PDB file of C-alpha atoms in Angstrom:
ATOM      1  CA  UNK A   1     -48.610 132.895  -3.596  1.00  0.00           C
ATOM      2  CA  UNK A   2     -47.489 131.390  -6.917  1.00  0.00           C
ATOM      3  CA  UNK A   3     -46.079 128.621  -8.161  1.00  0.00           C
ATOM      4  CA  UNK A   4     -42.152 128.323  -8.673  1.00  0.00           C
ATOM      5  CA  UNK A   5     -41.180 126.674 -11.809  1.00  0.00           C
ATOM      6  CA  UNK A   6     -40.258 123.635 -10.182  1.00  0.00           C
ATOM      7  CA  UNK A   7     -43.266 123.293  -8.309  1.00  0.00           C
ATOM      8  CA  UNK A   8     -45.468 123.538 -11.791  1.00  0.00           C
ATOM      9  CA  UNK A   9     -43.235 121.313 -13.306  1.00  0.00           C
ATOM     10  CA  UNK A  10     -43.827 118.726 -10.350  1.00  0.00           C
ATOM     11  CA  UNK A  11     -47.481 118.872 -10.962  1.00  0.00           C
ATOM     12  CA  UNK A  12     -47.151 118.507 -14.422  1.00  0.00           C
ATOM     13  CA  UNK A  13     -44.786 115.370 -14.377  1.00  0.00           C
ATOM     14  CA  UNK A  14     -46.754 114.349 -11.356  1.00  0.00           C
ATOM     15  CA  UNK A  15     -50.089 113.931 -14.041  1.00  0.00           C
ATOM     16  CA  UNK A  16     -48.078 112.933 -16.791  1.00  0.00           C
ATOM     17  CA  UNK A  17     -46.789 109.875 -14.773  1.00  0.00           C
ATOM     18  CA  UNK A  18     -49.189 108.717 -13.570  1.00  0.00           C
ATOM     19  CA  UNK A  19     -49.309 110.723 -10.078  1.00  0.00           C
ATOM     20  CA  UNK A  20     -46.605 108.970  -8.591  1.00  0.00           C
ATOM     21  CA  UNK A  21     -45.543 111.875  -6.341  1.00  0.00           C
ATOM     22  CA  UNK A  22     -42.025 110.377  -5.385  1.00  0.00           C
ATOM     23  CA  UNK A  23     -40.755 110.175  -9.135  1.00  0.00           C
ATOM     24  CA  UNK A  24     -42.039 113.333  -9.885  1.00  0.00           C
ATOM     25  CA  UNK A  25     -40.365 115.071  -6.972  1.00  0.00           C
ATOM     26  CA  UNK A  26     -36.660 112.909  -8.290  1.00  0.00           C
ATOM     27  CA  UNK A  27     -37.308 113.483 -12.278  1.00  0.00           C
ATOM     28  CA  UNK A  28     -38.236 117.642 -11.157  1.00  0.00           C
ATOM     29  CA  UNK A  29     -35.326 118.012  -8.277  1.00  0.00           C
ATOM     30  CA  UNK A  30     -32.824 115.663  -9.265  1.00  0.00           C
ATOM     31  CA  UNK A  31     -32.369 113.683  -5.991  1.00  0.00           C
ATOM     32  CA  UNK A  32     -32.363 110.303  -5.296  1.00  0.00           C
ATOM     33  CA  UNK A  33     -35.796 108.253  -4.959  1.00  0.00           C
ATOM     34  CA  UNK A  34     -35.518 107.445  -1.337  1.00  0.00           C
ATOM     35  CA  UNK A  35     -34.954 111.477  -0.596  1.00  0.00           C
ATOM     36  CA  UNK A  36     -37.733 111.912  -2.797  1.00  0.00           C
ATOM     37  CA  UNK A  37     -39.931 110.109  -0.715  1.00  0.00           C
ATOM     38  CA  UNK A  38     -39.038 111.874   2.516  1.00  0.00           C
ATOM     39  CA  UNK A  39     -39.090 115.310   0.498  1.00  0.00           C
ATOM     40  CA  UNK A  40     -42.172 115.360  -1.764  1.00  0.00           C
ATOM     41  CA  UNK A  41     -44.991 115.649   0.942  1.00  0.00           C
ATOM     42  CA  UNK A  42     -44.012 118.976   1.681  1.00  0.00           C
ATOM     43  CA  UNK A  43     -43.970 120.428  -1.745  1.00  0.00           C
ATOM     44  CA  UNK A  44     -47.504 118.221  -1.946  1.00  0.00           C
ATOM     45  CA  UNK A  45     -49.379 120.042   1.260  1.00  0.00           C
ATOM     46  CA  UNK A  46     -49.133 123.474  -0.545  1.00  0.00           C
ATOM     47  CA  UNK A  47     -51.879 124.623  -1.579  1.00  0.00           C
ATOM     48  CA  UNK A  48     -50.865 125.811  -4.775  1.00  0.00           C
ATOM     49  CA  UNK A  49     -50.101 122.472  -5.660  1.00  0.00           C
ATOM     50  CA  UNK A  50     -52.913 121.091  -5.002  1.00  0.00           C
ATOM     51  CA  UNK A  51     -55.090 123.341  -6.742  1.00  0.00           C
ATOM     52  CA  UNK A  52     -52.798 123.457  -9.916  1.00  0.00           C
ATOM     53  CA  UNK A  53     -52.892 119.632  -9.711  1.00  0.00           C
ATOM     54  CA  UNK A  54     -56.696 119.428  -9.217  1.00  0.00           C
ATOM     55  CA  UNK A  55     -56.804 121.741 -12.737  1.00  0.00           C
ATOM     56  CA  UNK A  56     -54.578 119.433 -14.710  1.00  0.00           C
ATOM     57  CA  UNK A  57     -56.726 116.582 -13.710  1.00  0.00           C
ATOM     58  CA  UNK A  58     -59.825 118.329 -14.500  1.00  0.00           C
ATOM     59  CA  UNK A  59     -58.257 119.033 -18.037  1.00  0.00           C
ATOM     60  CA  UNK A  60     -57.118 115.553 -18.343  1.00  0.00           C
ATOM     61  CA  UNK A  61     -60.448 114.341 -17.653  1.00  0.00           C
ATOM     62  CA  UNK A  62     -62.113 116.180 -19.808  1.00  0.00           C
ATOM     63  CA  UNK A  63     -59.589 116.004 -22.731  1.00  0.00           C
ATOM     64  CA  UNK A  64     -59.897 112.041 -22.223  1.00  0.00           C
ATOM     65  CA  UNK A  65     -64.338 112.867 -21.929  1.00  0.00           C
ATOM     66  CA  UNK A  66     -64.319 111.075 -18.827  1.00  0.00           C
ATOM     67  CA  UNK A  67     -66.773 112.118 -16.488  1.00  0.00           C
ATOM     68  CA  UNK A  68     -69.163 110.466 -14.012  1.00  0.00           C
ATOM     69  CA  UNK A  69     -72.007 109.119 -15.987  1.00  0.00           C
ATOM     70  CA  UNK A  70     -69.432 107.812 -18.253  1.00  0.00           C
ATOM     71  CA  UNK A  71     -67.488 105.609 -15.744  1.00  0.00           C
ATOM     72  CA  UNK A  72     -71.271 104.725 -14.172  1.00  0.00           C
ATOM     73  CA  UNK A  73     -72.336 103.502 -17.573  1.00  0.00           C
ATOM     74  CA  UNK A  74     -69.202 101.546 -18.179  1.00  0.00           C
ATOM     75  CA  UNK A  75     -69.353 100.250 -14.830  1.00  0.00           C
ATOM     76  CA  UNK A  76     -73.073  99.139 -15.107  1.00  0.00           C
ATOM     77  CA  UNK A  77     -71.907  97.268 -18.533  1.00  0.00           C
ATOM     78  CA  UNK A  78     -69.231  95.469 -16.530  1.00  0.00           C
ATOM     79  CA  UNK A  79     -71.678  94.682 -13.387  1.00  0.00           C
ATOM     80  CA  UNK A  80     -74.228  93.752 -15.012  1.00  0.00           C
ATOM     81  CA  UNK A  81     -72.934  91.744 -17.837  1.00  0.00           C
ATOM     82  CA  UNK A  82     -74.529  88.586 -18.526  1.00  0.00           C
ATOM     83  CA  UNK A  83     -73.660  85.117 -16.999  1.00  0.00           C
ATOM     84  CA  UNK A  84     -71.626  83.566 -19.632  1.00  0.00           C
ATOM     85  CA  UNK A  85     -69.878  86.669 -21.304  1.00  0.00           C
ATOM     86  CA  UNK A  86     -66.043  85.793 -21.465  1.00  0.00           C
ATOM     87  CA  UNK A  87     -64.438  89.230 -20.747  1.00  0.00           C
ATOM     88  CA  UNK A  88     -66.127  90.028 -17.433  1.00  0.00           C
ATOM     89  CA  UNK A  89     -66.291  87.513 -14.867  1.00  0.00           C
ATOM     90  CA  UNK A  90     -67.590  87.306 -11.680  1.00  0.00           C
ATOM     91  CA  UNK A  91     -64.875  88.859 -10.085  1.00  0.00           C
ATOM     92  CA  UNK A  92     -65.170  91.884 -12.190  1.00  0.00           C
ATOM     93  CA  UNK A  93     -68.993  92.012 -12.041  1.00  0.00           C
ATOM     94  CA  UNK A  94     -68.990  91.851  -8.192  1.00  0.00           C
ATOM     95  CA  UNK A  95     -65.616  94.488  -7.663  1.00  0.00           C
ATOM     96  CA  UNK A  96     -68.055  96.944 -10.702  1.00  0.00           C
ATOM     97  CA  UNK A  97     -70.914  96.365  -8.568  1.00  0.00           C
ATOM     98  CA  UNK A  98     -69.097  97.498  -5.345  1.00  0.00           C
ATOM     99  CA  UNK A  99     -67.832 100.614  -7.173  1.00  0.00           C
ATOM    100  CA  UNK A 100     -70.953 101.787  -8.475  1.00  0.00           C
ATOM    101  CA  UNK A 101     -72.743 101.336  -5.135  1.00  0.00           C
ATOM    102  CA  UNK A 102     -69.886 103.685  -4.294  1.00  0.00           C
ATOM    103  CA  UNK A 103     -70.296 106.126  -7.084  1.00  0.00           C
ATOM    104  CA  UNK A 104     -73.898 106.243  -6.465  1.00  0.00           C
ATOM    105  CA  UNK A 105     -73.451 106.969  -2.846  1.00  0.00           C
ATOM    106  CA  UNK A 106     -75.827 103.582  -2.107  1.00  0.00           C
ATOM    107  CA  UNK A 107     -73.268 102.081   0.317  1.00  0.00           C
ATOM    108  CA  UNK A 108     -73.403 103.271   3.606  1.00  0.00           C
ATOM    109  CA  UNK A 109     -71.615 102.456   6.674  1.00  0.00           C
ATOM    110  CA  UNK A 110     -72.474 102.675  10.209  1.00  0.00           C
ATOM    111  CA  UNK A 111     -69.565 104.467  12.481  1.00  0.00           C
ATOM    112  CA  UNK A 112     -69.594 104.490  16.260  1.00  0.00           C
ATOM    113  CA  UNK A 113     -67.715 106.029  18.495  1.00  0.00           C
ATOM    114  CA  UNK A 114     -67.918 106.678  22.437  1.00  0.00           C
ATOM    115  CA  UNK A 115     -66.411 110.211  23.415  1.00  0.00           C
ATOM    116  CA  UNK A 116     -66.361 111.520  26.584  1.00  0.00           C
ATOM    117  CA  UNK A 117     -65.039 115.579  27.250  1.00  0.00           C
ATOM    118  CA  UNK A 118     -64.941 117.144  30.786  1.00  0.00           C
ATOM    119  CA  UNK A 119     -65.701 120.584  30.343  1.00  0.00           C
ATOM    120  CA  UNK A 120     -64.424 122.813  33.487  1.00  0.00           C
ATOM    121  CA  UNK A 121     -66.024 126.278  33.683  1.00  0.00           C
ATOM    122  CA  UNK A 122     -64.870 128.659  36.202  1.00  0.00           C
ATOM    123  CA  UNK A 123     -66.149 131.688  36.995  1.00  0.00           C
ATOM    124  CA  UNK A 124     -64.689 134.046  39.008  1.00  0.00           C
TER     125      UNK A 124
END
């Protein structure tokens, strides 16, 4: 199924603002912003929309050369800056060290849950 025009142009003003879903659903349809909010998940679950969105970003991204070793160096710069450097501090050393662990995939977390199913099987 393709795109209508209004649904490209909602993906495209949805990247070019920043993906703020509600004001590109109110600039694209003309509605108010509250109605925007109530309306735009729909139009946002198709998955049309999603894939034509997931293209623009690519595109973006690599228009802009961003790609994963890039943010992981620049991260690394930030985390691992030196003590008395004046544009990172520690807050932005510790929050780049938390979001390379992330990018790297070196933060795990332990999930537990306790499920319990009673299977009936009749047979006749």
């Amino acid at each position: 199924m393709a795109l209508t025009k209004k649904e490209k142009k909602f993906c495209e003003e949805y990247i070019a603002n920043g993906c703020n879903a509600s004001r590109a659903y109110q600039s694209v349809y003309g509605c108010t912003i509250e109605d925007a909010r109530k309306r735009y998940c729909k139009t946002f679950r198709k998955p049309e929309v999603k894939e034509y969105i997931n293209a623009l970003q690519k595109e973006a991204f690599e228009e802009a050369c961003i790609t994963a070793e890039r943010i992981a160096l620049k991260l690394s710069d930030i985390a691992f800056a030196s003590k008395d450097d004046e544009v990172y501090g520690a807050s932005a050393q510790l929050k780049a060290l938390d979001l390379l662990q992330k990018q790297l995939s070196l933060q795990t977390q332990r999930v537990e849950a306790e499920v319990s199913t009673d299977i009936n099987i009749i047979i006749e």
